[in-house]
Amino acid sequence: MKLGHYELGVPVFMAPLAGVTDKAFRETVRSVGGDYVWTEMISDKALTYQNSRTLQMLDLSGEGEPRIVQLFGNDPETMAQAAELAVTCNANIIDINMGCPAPKIIKNGEGSALLKDLPRAQAIASAVVRSVNIPVTVKIRLGWNDREIVALELAKGLESVGVQMITVHARTREQFYSGHADWEWIRRVKKAVSIPVIGNGDVLMPEDAGRLIEQTECDGVMIGRGALGNPWLIPRTQFFLKHGQILPEPSIEERIQVALKHFERVLHYKGERIGLNEMRKHAVWYIKGISKAAKVRDEIMQTRSVEEMQAVLTRVSG
């Protein structure tokens, strides 16, 4: 598939995940062979206010293309202004979040709340498309609940105002991340529009991506929680879709080496206090499935210094 001037083939995207896909994580995914990573979702208001933490989230320096920035908000004009600012920070693609189910996002009329206000959703997309000269994409869910499925209507409206790609997380807002993703709706959205459609939901191994594309004829896949502590899932899935072969899982030693390098990046960008706190969750994800994981998890959560964290992880690799 093509997006702007980017030839993406059958892309495997690392999903934007709040509190996860920061600069250190994006660099880690790229370091193991993942090509397509997104920023965490960034508040339009915070960006237009030049909030220092938000500007840090938008640090794209040294990152390869395409640099994809996801924005969220509920006001067309503010979203357009935020998109313009993102372009000045070297964004290559702007994505609009219309799927986040978090209550603190919903109460402000943002994220999944836009599934209940399609005219506003379309107005936001239209304003952003008009404000920038780079591709604009949107990530949606199926609807608010299984009685209010709006994915088809919303997708058509988004296409009509110039959105160039739609990612469909095949769950409703009511589901959050529970239950099963209904891939049938991805197929229906793909048939309803002529722009690329990316399938998202329940892709936990490369073969899942193959089944998703076979069943829905979507143009690519997006992987979220399955890649936590497992950034190799992105390039392994890309390789499977291209060659039909499954690459071996990384060894324990490789997992820990990448985890330690990831930790270095976190410390570099966020300092020891914040970096150690944030790395605990990543470290727990990296050691999932190893021998005595529960014991190691407890040790990780009790670490109080960089050296302690490094020592725990190094012991795991033997």
PDB file of C-alpha atoms in Angstrom:
ATOM      1  CA  MET A   1       0.000   0.000   0.000  1.00  0.00           C
ATOM      2  CA  LYS A   2       0.983   3.628  -0.448  1.00  0.00           C
ATOM      3  CA  LEU A   3       0.514   6.457   2.026  1.00  0.00           C
ATOM      4  CA  GLY A   4       1.524   9.841   0.697  1.00  0.00           C
ATOM      5  CA  HIS A   5       4.876   9.209  -0.963  1.00  0.00           C
ATOM      6  CA  TYR A   6       5.640   6.252   1.296  1.00  0.00           C
ATOM      7  CA  GLU A   7       5.548   2.766  -0.226  1.00  0.00           C
ATOM      8  CA  LEU A   8       4.692   0.573   2.770  1.00  0.00           C
ATOM      9  CA  GLY A   9       4.075  -2.828   1.193  1.00  0.00           C
ATOM     10  CA  VAL A  10       1.844  -4.747   3.610  1.00  0.00           C
ATOM     11  CA  PRO A  11       2.722  -2.771   6.721  1.00  0.00           C
ATOM     12  CA  VAL A  12       2.848  -4.009  10.295  1.00  0.00           C
ATOM     13  CA  PHE A  13       2.377  -1.014  12.579  1.00  0.00           C
ATOM     14  CA  MET A  14       3.243  -0.799  16.249  1.00  0.00           C
ATOM     15  CA  ALA A  15       0.111   0.680  17.789  1.00  0.00           C
ATOM     16  CA  PRO A  16       0.223   3.975  19.658  1.00  0.00           C
ATOM     17  CA  LEU A  17      -0.077   3.074  23.345  1.00  0.00           C
ATOM     18  CA  ALA A  18      -0.333   5.696  26.086  1.00  0.00           C
ATOM     19  CA  GLY A  19       2.525   5.415  28.535  1.00  0.00           C
ATOM     20  CA  VAL A  20       4.335   2.904  26.323  1.00  0.00           C
ATOM     21  CA  THR A  21       5.287   4.081  22.830  1.00  0.00           C
ATOM     22  CA  ASP A  22       7.609   6.864  23.934  1.00  0.00           C
ATOM     23  CA  LYS A  23      10.865   7.700  22.175  1.00  0.00           C
ATOM     24  CA  ALA A  24      12.841   4.978  23.994  1.00  0.00           C
ATOM     25  CA  PHE A  25      10.278   2.338  23.029  1.00  0.00           C
ATOM     26  CA  ARG A  26      10.063   3.500  19.415  1.00  0.00           C
ATOM     27  CA  GLU A  27      13.846   3.354  19.093  1.00  0.00           C
ATOM     28  CA  THR A  28      13.823  -0.127  20.620  1.00  0.00           C
ATOM     29  CA  VAL A  29      11.232  -1.407  18.129  1.00  0.00           C
ATOM     30  CA  ARG A  30      13.233   0.021  15.250  1.00  0.00           C
ATOM     31  CA  SER A  31      16.455  -1.478  16.645  1.00  0.00           C
ATOM     32  CA  VAL A  32      15.054  -5.012  16.275  1.00  0.00           C
ATOM     33  CA  GLY A  33      13.716  -4.400  12.770  1.00  0.00           C
ATOM     34  CA  GLY A  34      10.290  -2.771  13.171  1.00  0.00           C
ATOM     35  CA  ASP A  35       9.736  -0.063  10.563  1.00  0.00           C
ATOM     36  CA  TYR A  36       6.473   1.590  11.546  1.00  0.00           C
ATOM     37  CA  VAL A  37       6.014   3.080  14.999  1.00  0.00           C
ATOM     38  CA  TRP A  38       3.673   5.746  16.338  1.00  0.00           C
ATOM     39  CA  THR A  39       3.965   8.254  19.141  1.00  0.00           C
ATOM     40  CA  GLU A  40       1.812   8.010  22.212  1.00  0.00           C
ATOM     41  CA  MET A  41      -1.421   9.913  21.727  1.00  0.00           C
ATOM     42  CA  ILE A  42      -0.764  13.610  22.269  1.00  0.00           C
ATOM     43  CA  SER A  43      -3.302  16.137  23.549  1.00  0.00           C
ATOM     44  CA  ASP A  44      -4.081  18.893  21.069  1.00  0.00           C
ATOM     45  CA  LYS A  45      -4.665  21.420  23.846  1.00  0.00           C
ATOM     46  CA  ALA A  46      -1.460  20.563  25.686  1.00  0.00           C
ATOM     47  CA  LEU A  47       0.467  20.872  22.438  1.00  0.00           C
ATOM     48  CA  THR A  48      -1.013  24.250  21.536  1.00  0.00           C
ATOM     49  CA  TYR A  49      -0.227  25.433  25.087  1.00  0.00           C
ATOM     50  CA  GLN A  50       3.382  24.342  24.469  1.00  0.00           C
ATOM     51  CA  ASN A  51       3.309  22.121  27.556  1.00  0.00           C
ATOM     52  CA  SER A  52       6.890  20.991  28.233  1.00  0.00           C
ATOM     53  CA  ARG A  53       6.036  17.337  28.870  1.00  0.00           C
ATOM     54  CA  THR A  54       3.935  17.225  25.718  1.00  0.00           C
ATOM     55  CA  LEU A  55       6.737  18.739  23.656  1.00  0.00           C
ATOM     56  CA  GLN A  56       9.012  16.021  25.050  1.00  0.00           C
ATOM     57  CA  MET A  57       6.507  13.404  23.850  1.00  0.00           C
ATOM     58  CA  LEU A  58       6.772  14.973  20.405  1.00  0.00           C
ATOM     59  CA  ASP A  59      10.564  14.702  20.248  1.00  0.00           C
ATOM     60  CA  LEU A  60      11.141  12.981  16.890  1.00  0.00           C
ATOM     61  CA  SER A  61      14.809  13.929  16.518  1.00  0.00           C
ATOM     62  CA  GLY A  62      16.976  11.251  14.984  1.00  0.00           C
ATOM     63  CA  GLU A  63      14.021   8.982  14.156  1.00  0.00           C
ATOM     64  CA  GLY A  64      13.612   7.451  10.729  1.00  0.00           C
ATOM     65  CA  GLU A  65      10.674   8.064   8.422  1.00  0.00           C
ATOM     66  CA  PRO A  66       7.799   7.814   8.425  1.00  0.00           C
ATOM     67  CA  ARG A  67       7.411   9.657  11.729  1.00  0.00           C
ATOM     68  CA  ILE A  68       3.782   9.154  12.736  1.00  0.00           C
ATOM     69  CA  VAL A  69       2.223  11.398  15.385  1.00  0.00           C
ATOM     70  CA  GLN A  70      -1.152  10.623  16.945  1.00  0.00           C
ATOM     71  CA  LEU A  71      -3.256  13.505  18.261  1.00  0.00           C
ATOM     72  CA  PHE A  72      -6.462  13.537  20.262  1.00  0.00           C
ATOM     73  CA  GLY A  73      -8.976  16.270  20.974  1.00  0.00           C
ATOM     74  CA  ASN A  74     -12.567  17.356  20.448  1.00  0.00           C
ATOM     75  CA  ASP A  75     -12.298  20.742  18.748  1.00  0.00           C
ATOM     76  CA  PRO A  76     -11.622  21.000  15.005  1.00  0.00           C
ATOM     77  CA  GLU A  77      -9.729  24.288  15.189  1.00  0.00           C
ATOM     78  CA  THR A  78      -7.491  23.222  18.067  1.00  0.00           C
ATOM     79  CA  MET A  79      -6.777  19.886  16.411  1.00  0.00           C
ATOM     80  CA  ALA A  80      -5.810  21.701  13.218  1.00  0.00           C
ATOM     81  CA  GLN A  81      -3.435  23.975  15.146  1.00  0.00           C
ATOM     82  CA  ALA A  82      -1.902  20.966  16.916  1.00  0.00           C
ATOM     83  CA  ALA A  83      -1.397  19.205  13.590  1.00  0.00           C
ATOM     84  CA  GLU A  84       0.445  22.227  12.214  1.00  0.00           C
ATOM     85  CA  LEU A  85       2.706  22.246  15.271  1.00  0.00           C
ATOM     86  CA  ALA A  86       3.384  18.533  14.848  1.00  0.00           C
ATOM     87  CA  VAL A  87       4.511  19.180  11.279  1.00  0.00           C
ATOM     88  CA  THR A  88       6.985  21.803  12.520  1.00  0.00           C
ATOM     89  CA  CYS A  89       8.361  19.048  14.787  1.00  0.00           C
ATOM     90  CA  ASN A  90       8.992  16.891  11.691  1.00  0.00           C
ATOM     91  CA  ALA A  91       5.916  14.681  11.710  1.00  0.00           C
ATOM     92  CA  ASN A  92       5.450  12.911   8.368  1.00  0.00           C
ATOM     93  CA  ILE A  93       1.955  11.546   9.048  1.00  0.00           C
ATOM     94  CA  ILE A  94      -0.766  12.764  11.430  1.00  0.00           C
ATOM     95  CA  ASP A  95      -3.131  10.231  12.982  1.00  0.00           C
ATOM     96  CA  ILE A  96      -6.294  11.189  14.841  1.00  0.00           C
ATOM     97  CA  ASN A  97      -7.392   9.092  17.808  1.00  0.00           C
ATOM     98  CA  MET A  98     -11.096   8.274  17.724  1.00  0.00           C
ATOM     99  CA  GLY A  99     -10.824   5.048  19.683  1.00  0.00           C
ATOM    100  CA  CYS A 100      -9.314   5.538  23.129  1.00  0.00           C
ATOM    101  CA  PRO A 101     -11.813   4.132  25.671  1.00  0.00           C
ATOM    102  CA  ALA A 102     -10.270   5.638  28.835  1.00  0.00           C
ATOM    103  CA  PRO A 103     -12.847   7.427  31.037  1.00  0.00           C
ATOM    104  CA  LYS A 104     -10.649  10.520  31.486  1.00  0.00           C
ATOM    105  CA  ILE A 105     -10.518  10.884  27.689  1.00  0.00           C
ATOM    106  CA  ILE A 106     -14.204  10.138  27.160  1.00  0.00           C
ATOM    107  CA  LYS A 107     -15.402  12.716  29.692  1.00  0.00           C
ATOM    108  CA  ASN A 108     -13.799  15.453  27.574  1.00  0.00           C
ATOM    109  CA  GLY A 109     -15.553  14.302  24.420  1.00  0.00           C
ATOM    110  CA  GLU A 110     -12.338  12.872  22.971  1.00  0.00           C
ATOM    111  CA  GLY A 111     -11.228   9.436  21.773  1.00  0.00           C
ATOM    112  CA  SER A 112     -14.114   6.968  21.642  1.00  0.00           C
ATOM    113  CA  ALA A 113     -16.580   9.702  22.611  1.00  0.00           C
ATOM    114  CA  LEU A 114     -16.396  10.856  18.985  1.00  0.00           C
ATOM    115  CA  LEU A 115     -18.074   7.581  17.986  1.00  0.00           C
ATOM    116  CA  LYS A 116     -21.248   9.138  19.427  1.00  0.00           C
ATOM    117  CA  ASP A 117     -20.829  12.405  17.507  1.00  0.00           C
ATOM    118  CA  LEU A 118     -20.039  11.589  13.903  1.00  0.00           C
ATOM    119  CA  PRO A 119     -20.517  15.145  12.577  1.00  0.00           C
ATOM    120  CA  ARG A 120     -17.897  16.401  15.033  1.00  0.00           C
ATOM    121  CA  ALA A 121     -15.604  13.492  14.210  1.00  0.00           C
ATOM    122  CA  GLN A 122     -15.835  14.312  10.513  1.00  0.00           C
ATOM    123  CA  ALA A 123     -15.344  18.035  11.166  1.00  0.00           C
ATOM    124  CA  ILE A 124     -12.183  17.337  13.151  1.00  0.00           C
ATOM    125  CA  ALA A 125     -10.764  15.153  10.404  1.00  0.00           C
ATOM    126  CA  SER A 126     -11.661  17.719   7.755  1.00  0.00           C
ATOM    127  CA  ALA A 127      -9.992  20.554   9.686  1.00  0.00           C
ATOM    128  CA  VAL A 128      -6.797  18.572  10.172  1.00  0.00           C
ATOM    129  CA  VAL A 129      -6.664  17.498   6.517  1.00  0.00           C
ATOM    130  CA  ARG A 130      -7.017  21.125   5.409  1.00  0.00           C
ATOM    131  CA  SER A 131      -4.350  22.357   7.833  1.00  0.00           C
ATOM    132  CA  VAL A 132      -1.413  20.178   6.751  1.00  0.00           C
ATOM    133  CA  ASN A 133       0.132  18.946   3.510  1.00  0.00           C
ATOM    134  CA  ILE A 134       1.032  15.480   4.816  1.00  0.00           C
ATOM    135  CA  PRO A 135      -1.176  12.365   5.024  1.00  0.00           C
ATOM    136  CA  VAL A 136      -3.853  12.314   7.719  1.00  0.00           C
ATOM    137  CA  THR A 137      -5.074   8.987   9.067  1.00  0.00           C
ATOM    138  CA  VAL A 138      -7.607   8.016  11.741  1.00  0.00           C
ATOM    139  CA  LYS A 139      -7.839   5.173  14.231  1.00  0.00           C
ATOM    140  CA  ILE A 140     -11.373   4.160  15.171  1.00  0.00           C
ATOM    141  CA  ARG A 141     -13.329   1.503  17.035  1.00  0.00           C
ATOM    142  CA  LEU A 142     -16.493  -0.185  15.804  1.00  0.00           C
ATOM    143  CA  GLY A 143     -18.833   1.958  17.853  1.00  0.00           C
ATOM    144  CA  TRP A 144     -19.833   2.792  21.410  1.00  0.00           C
ATOM    145  CA  ASN A 145     -21.342  -0.652  22.016  1.00  0.00           C
ATOM    146  CA  ASP A 146     -22.600  -3.576  19.946  1.00  0.00           C
ATOM    147  CA  ARG A 147     -25.959  -1.830  19.480  1.00  0.00           C
ATOM    148  CA  GLU A 148     -24.335   1.326  18.090  1.00  0.00           C
ATOM    149  CA  ILE A 149     -21.893   0.135  15.430  1.00  0.00           C
ATOM    150  CA  VAL A 150     -20.915   3.197  13.376  1.00  0.00           C
ATOM    151  CA  ALA A 151     -17.657   2.063  11.761  1.00  0.00           C
ATOM    152  CA  LEU A 152     -19.040   1.956   8.208  1.00  0.00           C
ATOM    153  CA  GLU A 153     -20.695   5.365   8.340  1.00  0.00           C
ATOM    154  CA  LEU A 154     -17.722   6.947  10.065  1.00  0.00           C
ATOM    155  CA  ALA A 155     -15.195   5.434   7.650  1.00  0.00           C
ATOM    156  CA  LYS A 156     -17.100   6.724   4.634  1.00  0.00           C
ATOM    157  CA  GLY A 157     -17.340  10.183   6.170  1.00  0.00           C
ATOM    158  CA  LEU A 158     -13.635  10.250   6.952  1.00  0.00           C
ATOM    159  CA  GLU A 159     -12.750   9.200   3.425  1.00  0.00           C
ATOM    160  CA  SER A 160     -14.976  11.937   2.010  1.00  0.00           C
ATOM    161  CA  VAL A 161     -12.971  14.682   3.747  1.00  0.00           C
ATOM    162  CA  GLY A 162      -9.568  13.439   2.620  1.00  0.00           C
ATOM    163  CA  VAL A 163      -8.399  10.998   5.269  1.00  0.00           C
ATOM    164  CA  GLN A 164      -5.917   8.677   3.554  1.00  0.00           C
ATOM    165  CA  MET A 165      -5.975   5.591   5.812  1.00  0.00           C
ATOM    166  CA  ILE A 166      -8.205   4.179   8.549  1.00  0.00           C
ATOM    167  CA  THR A 167      -7.189   1.771  11.278  1.00  0.00           C
ATOM    168  CA  VAL A 168     -10.069  -0.256  12.702  1.00  0.00           C
ATOM    169  CA  HIS A 169      -9.708  -1.664  16.213  1.00  0.00           C
ATOM    170  CA  ALA A 170     -12.423  -4.283  15.923  1.00  0.00           C
ATOM    171  CA  ARG A 171     -13.875  -3.778  19.395  1.00  0.00           C
ATOM    172  CA  THR A 172     -16.467  -1.373  20.747  1.00  0.00           C
ATOM    173  CA  ARG A 173     -15.732   1.213  23.408  1.00  0.00           C
ATOM    174  CA  GLU A 174     -17.829  -0.809  25.844  1.00  0.00           C
ATOM    175  CA  GLN A 175     -15.504  -3.791  25.371  1.00  0.00           C
ATOM    176  CA  PHE A 176     -12.357  -1.818  26.221  1.00  0.00           C
ATOM    177  CA  TYR A 177      -9.758  -4.575  25.611  1.00  0.00           C
ATOM    178  CA  SER A 178     -11.845  -7.568  26.682  1.00  0.00           C
ATOM    179  CA  GLY A 179     -13.569 -10.246  24.666  1.00  0.00           C
ATOM    180  CA  HIS A 180     -12.718 -10.927  21.050  1.00  0.00           C
ATOM    181  CA  ALA A 181     -12.159  -8.487  18.222  1.00  0.00           C
ATOM    182  CA  ASP A 182     -14.818  -8.880  15.528  1.00  0.00           C
ATOM    183  CA  TRP A 183     -12.735  -8.993  12.355  1.00  0.00           C
ATOM    184  CA  GLU A 184     -15.848  -9.230  10.193  1.00  0.00           C
ATOM    185  CA  TRP A 185     -16.332  -5.482  10.657  1.00  0.00           C
ATOM    186  CA  ILE A 186     -12.835  -4.818   9.365  1.00  0.00           C
ATOM    187  CA  ARG A 187     -13.819  -6.685   6.197  1.00  0.00           C
ATOM    188  CA  ARG A 188     -16.972  -4.595   5.866  1.00  0.00           C
ATOM    189  CA  VAL A 189     -15.092  -1.322   6.324  1.00  0.00           C
ATOM    190  CA  LYS A 190     -12.551  -2.422   3.731  1.00  0.00           C
ATOM    191  CA  LYS A 191     -15.348  -3.070   1.238  1.00  0.00           C
ATOM    192  CA  ALA A 192     -17.015   0.262   2.042  1.00  0.00           C
ATOM    193  CA  VAL A 193     -14.077   2.573   1.303  1.00  0.00           C
ATOM    194  CA  SER A 194     -11.351   2.829  -1.327  1.00  0.00           C
ATOM    195  CA  ILE A 195      -8.544   4.070   0.965  1.00  0.00           C
ATOM    196  CA  PRO A 196      -6.262   1.637   2.835  1.00  0.00           C
ATOM    197  CA  VAL A 197      -7.718  -0.047   5.912  1.00  0.00           C
ATOM    198  CA  ILE A 198      -5.526  -1.435   8.685  1.00  0.00           C
ATOM    199  CA  GLY A 199      -6.818  -4.221  10.921  1.00  0.00           C
ATOM    200  CA  ASN A 200      -6.239  -4.098  14.666  1.00  0.00           C
ATOM    201  CA  GLY A 201      -7.246  -6.463  17.435  1.00  0.00           C
ATOM    202  CA  ASP A 202      -6.159  -9.919  18.659  1.00  0.00           C
ATOM    203  CA  VAL A 203      -2.945 -10.106  16.643  1.00  0.00           C
ATOM    204  CA  LEU A 204      -0.697 -11.900  19.128  1.00  0.00           C
ATOM    205  CA  MET A 205       1.501 -13.882  16.745  1.00  0.00           C
ATOM    206  CA  PRO A 206       2.510 -13.643  13.084  1.00  0.00           C
ATOM    207  CA  GLU A 207      -0.024 -16.263  11.996  1.00  0.00           C
ATOM    208  CA  ASP A 208      -2.832 -14.133  13.451  1.00  0.00           C
ATOM    209  CA  ALA A 209      -1.861 -11.328  11.085  1.00  0.00           C
ATOM    210  CA  GLY A 210      -2.003 -13.711   8.155  1.00  0.00           C
ATOM    211  CA  ARG A 211      -5.491 -14.858   9.122  1.00  0.00           C
ATOM    212  CA  LEU A 212      -6.648 -11.283   9.657  1.00  0.00           C
ATOM    213  CA  ILE A 213      -5.558 -10.236   6.180  1.00  0.00           C
ATOM    214  CA  GLU A 214      -6.959 -13.405   4.590  1.00  0.00           C
ATOM    215  CA  GLN A 215     -10.352 -12.969   6.255  1.00  0.00           C
ATOM    216  CA  THR A 216     -10.746  -9.214   5.786  1.00  0.00           C
ATOM    217  CA  GLU A 217      -8.546  -8.318   2.796  1.00  0.00           C
ATOM    218  CA  CYS A 218      -7.266  -5.373   4.840  1.00  0.00           C
ATOM    219  CA  ASP A 219      -4.099  -3.613   3.683  1.00  0.00           C
ATOM    220  CA  GLY A 220      -1.982  -4.135   6.789  1.00  0.00           C
ATOM    221  CA  VAL A 221      -2.123  -4.851  10.496  1.00  0.00           C
ATOM    222  CA  MET A 222      -1.538  -3.005  13.728  1.00  0.00           C
ATOM    223  CA  ILE A 223      -0.196  -4.771  16.806  1.00  0.00           C
ATOM    224  CA  GLY A 224      -0.669  -3.394  20.309  1.00  0.00           C
ATOM    225  CA  ARG A 225      -0.464  -5.298  23.570  1.00  0.00           C
ATOM    226  CA  GLY A 226       1.060  -8.375  21.930  1.00  0.00           C
ATOM    227  CA  ALA A 227       4.304  -6.438  21.425  1.00  0.00           C
ATOM    228  CA  LEU A 228       4.722  -5.424  25.071  1.00  0.00           C
ATOM    229  CA  GLY A 229       8.063  -6.869  26.110  1.00  0.00           C
ATOM    230  CA  ASN A 230       8.143  -8.464  22.673  1.00  0.00           C
ATOM    231  CA  PRO A 231       9.114  -5.817  20.088  1.00  0.00           C
ATOM    232  CA  TRP A 232      10.312  -8.654  17.837  1.00  0.00           C
ATOM    233  CA  LEU A 233       6.675  -9.452  17.108  1.00  0.00           C
ATOM    234  CA  ILE A 234       6.574  -6.493  14.709  1.00  0.00           C
ATOM    235  CA  PRO A 235       9.451  -7.543  12.398  1.00  0.00           C
ATOM    236  CA  ARG A 236       8.640 -11.257  12.784  1.00  0.00           C
ATOM    237  CA  THR A 237       5.091 -10.555  11.609  1.00  0.00           C
ATOM    238  CA  GLN A 238       6.372  -8.403   8.747  1.00  0.00           C
ATOM    239  CA  PHE A 239       8.700 -11.230   7.684  1.00  0.00           C
ATOM    240  CA  PHE A 240       5.880 -13.781   7.834  1.00  0.00           C
ATOM    241  CA  LEU A 241       3.572 -11.659   5.693  1.00  0.00           C
ATOM    242  CA  LYS A 242       6.318 -11.127   3.114  1.00  0.00           C
ATOM    243  CA  HIS A 243       7.900 -14.587   3.007  1.00  0.00           C
ATOM    244  CA  GLY A 244       5.384 -16.953   4.608  1.00  0.00           C
ATOM    245  CA  GLN A 245       7.965 -18.192   7.108  1.00  0.00           C
ATOM    246  CA  ILE A 246       8.123 -17.900  10.887  1.00  0.00           C
ATOM    247  CA  LEU A 247      11.374 -16.578  12.286  1.00  0.00           C
ATOM    248  CA  PRO A 248      12.459 -18.135  15.603  1.00  0.00           C
ATOM    249  CA  GLU A 249      11.612 -16.418  18.875  1.00  0.00           C
ATOM    250  CA  PRO A 250      14.488 -14.441  20.404  1.00  0.00           C
ATOM    251  CA  SER A 251      16.528 -16.241  23.047  1.00  0.00           C
ATOM    252  CA  ILE A 252      16.397 -15.264  26.715  1.00  0.00           C
ATOM    253  CA  GLU A 253      19.819 -13.689  26.298  1.00  0.00           C
ATOM    254  CA  GLU A 254      18.656 -11.568  23.359  1.00  0.00           C
ATOM    255  CA  ARG A 255      15.525 -10.503  25.185  1.00  0.00           C
ATOM    256  CA  ILE A 256      17.533  -9.330  28.174  1.00  0.00           C
ATOM    257  CA  GLN A 257      20.146  -7.576  26.036  1.00  0.00           C
ATOM    258  CA  VAL A 258      17.400  -5.595  24.305  1.00  0.00           C
ATOM    259  CA  ALA A 259      15.693  -4.910  27.648  1.00  0.00           C
ATOM    260  CA  LEU A 260      18.935  -3.501  29.066  1.00  0.00           C
ATOM    261  CA  LYS A 261      19.452  -1.321  26.002  1.00  0.00           C
ATOM    262  CA  HIS A 262      15.845  -0.179  26.252  1.00  0.00           C
ATOM    263  CA  PHE A 263      16.542   0.751  29.887  1.00  0.00           C
ATOM    264  CA  GLU A 264      19.555   2.819  28.799  1.00  0.00           C
ATOM    265  CA  ARG A 265      17.368   4.748  26.381  1.00  0.00           C
ATOM    266  CA  VAL A 266      14.715   5.386  29.028  1.00  0.00           C
ATOM    267  CA  LEU A 267      17.353   6.691  31.440  1.00  0.00           C
ATOM    268  CA  HIS A 268      18.836   8.903  28.749  1.00  0.00           C
ATOM    269  CA  TYR A 269      15.534  10.559  27.920  1.00  0.00           C
ATOM    270  CA  LYS A 270      13.821  10.637  31.320  1.00  0.00           C
ATOM    271  CA  GLY A 271      16.500  10.446  34.006  1.00  0.00           C
ATOM    272  CA  GLU A 272      16.954   7.925  36.801  1.00  0.00           C
ATOM    273  CA  ARG A 273      13.908   8.618  38.985  1.00  0.00           C
ATOM    274  CA  ILE A 274      11.278   8.565  36.227  1.00  0.00           C
ATOM    275  CA  GLY A 275      13.236   6.098  34.102  1.00  0.00           C
ATOM    276  CA  LEU A 276      13.477   3.450  36.824  1.00  0.00           C
ATOM    277  CA  ASN A 277       9.803   3.778  37.637  1.00  0.00           C
ATOM    278  CA  GLU A 278       8.752   3.468  33.979  1.00  0.00           C
ATOM    279  CA  MET A 279      11.127   0.627  33.206  1.00  0.00           C
ATOM    280  CA  ARG A 280       9.658  -1.668  35.859  1.00  0.00           C
ATOM    281  CA  LYS A 281       6.564  -2.370  33.756  1.00  0.00           C
ATOM    282  CA  HIS A 282       8.659  -2.943  30.625  1.00  0.00           C
ATOM    283  CA  ALA A 283      11.057  -5.255  32.479  1.00  0.00           C
ATOM    284  CA  VAL A 284       8.130  -7.336  33.750  1.00  0.00           C
ATOM    285  CA  TRP A 285       6.871  -7.658  30.179  1.00  0.00           C
ATOM    286  CA  TYR A 286      10.302  -8.682  28.894  1.00  0.00           C
ATOM    287  CA  ILE A 287      10.615 -11.575  31.372  1.00  0.00           C
ATOM    288  CA  LYS A 288       7.117 -12.938  30.785  1.00  0.00           C
ATOM    289  CA  GLY A 289       7.188 -16.685  30.249  1.00  0.00           C
ATOM    290  CA  ILE A 290      10.684 -17.330  31.574  1.00  0.00           C
ATOM    291  CA  SER A 291      11.449 -19.785  34.368  1.00  0.00           C
ATOM    292  CA  LYS A 292      10.440 -18.427  37.799  1.00  0.00           C
ATOM    293  CA  ALA A 293       8.970 -15.301  36.204  1.00  0.00           C
ATOM    294  CA  ALA A 294       6.820 -14.526  39.250  1.00  0.00           C
ATOM    295  CA  LYS A 295       9.867 -14.404  41.524  1.00  0.00           C
ATOM    296  CA  VAL A 296      11.793 -12.230  39.081  1.00  0.00           C
ATOM    297  CA  ARG A 297       8.772  -9.951  38.703  1.00  0.00           C
ATOM    298  CA  ASP A 298       8.738  -9.369  42.457  1.00  0.00           C
ATOM    299  CA  GLU A 299      12.450  -8.559  42.390  1.00  0.00           C
ATOM    300  CA  ILE A 300      11.933  -6.087  39.560  1.00  0.00           C
ATOM    301  CA  MET A 301       9.143  -4.291  41.389  1.00  0.00           C
ATOM    302  CA  GLN A 302      11.348  -3.931  44.472  1.00  0.00           C
ATOM    303  CA  THR A 303      14.336  -2.409  42.682  1.00  0.00           C
ATOM    304  CA  ARG A 304      15.342   0.995  44.008  1.00  0.00           C
ATOM    305  CA  SER A 305      18.287   1.873  41.789  1.00  0.00           C
ATOM    306  CA  VAL A 306      19.543   1.559  38.246  1.00  0.00           C
ATOM    307  CA  GLU A 307      22.169  -0.899  39.379  1.00  0.00           C
ATOM    308  CA  GLU A 308      19.604  -3.129  41.087  1.00  0.00           C
ATOM    309  CA  MET A 309      17.454  -3.243  37.965  1.00  0.00           C
ATOM    310  CA  GLN A 310      20.436  -4.031  35.763  1.00  0.00           C
ATOM    311  CA  ALA A 311      21.557  -6.748  38.173  1.00  0.00           C
ATOM    312  CA  VAL A 312      18.158  -8.448  38.252  1.00  0.00           C
ATOM    313  CA  LEU A 313      17.885  -8.483  34.467  1.00  0.00           C
ATOM    314  CA  THR A 314      21.483  -9.645  34.005  1.00  0.00           C
ATOM    315  CA  ARG A 315      20.905 -12.602  36.355  1.00  0.00           C
ATOM    316  CA  VAL A 316      17.937 -13.672  34.244  1.00  0.00           C
ATOM    317  CA  SER A 317      20.126 -14.045  31.167  1.00  0.00           C
ATOM    318  CA  GLY A 318      22.410 -16.381  33.101  1.00  0.00           C
TER     319      GLY A 318
END
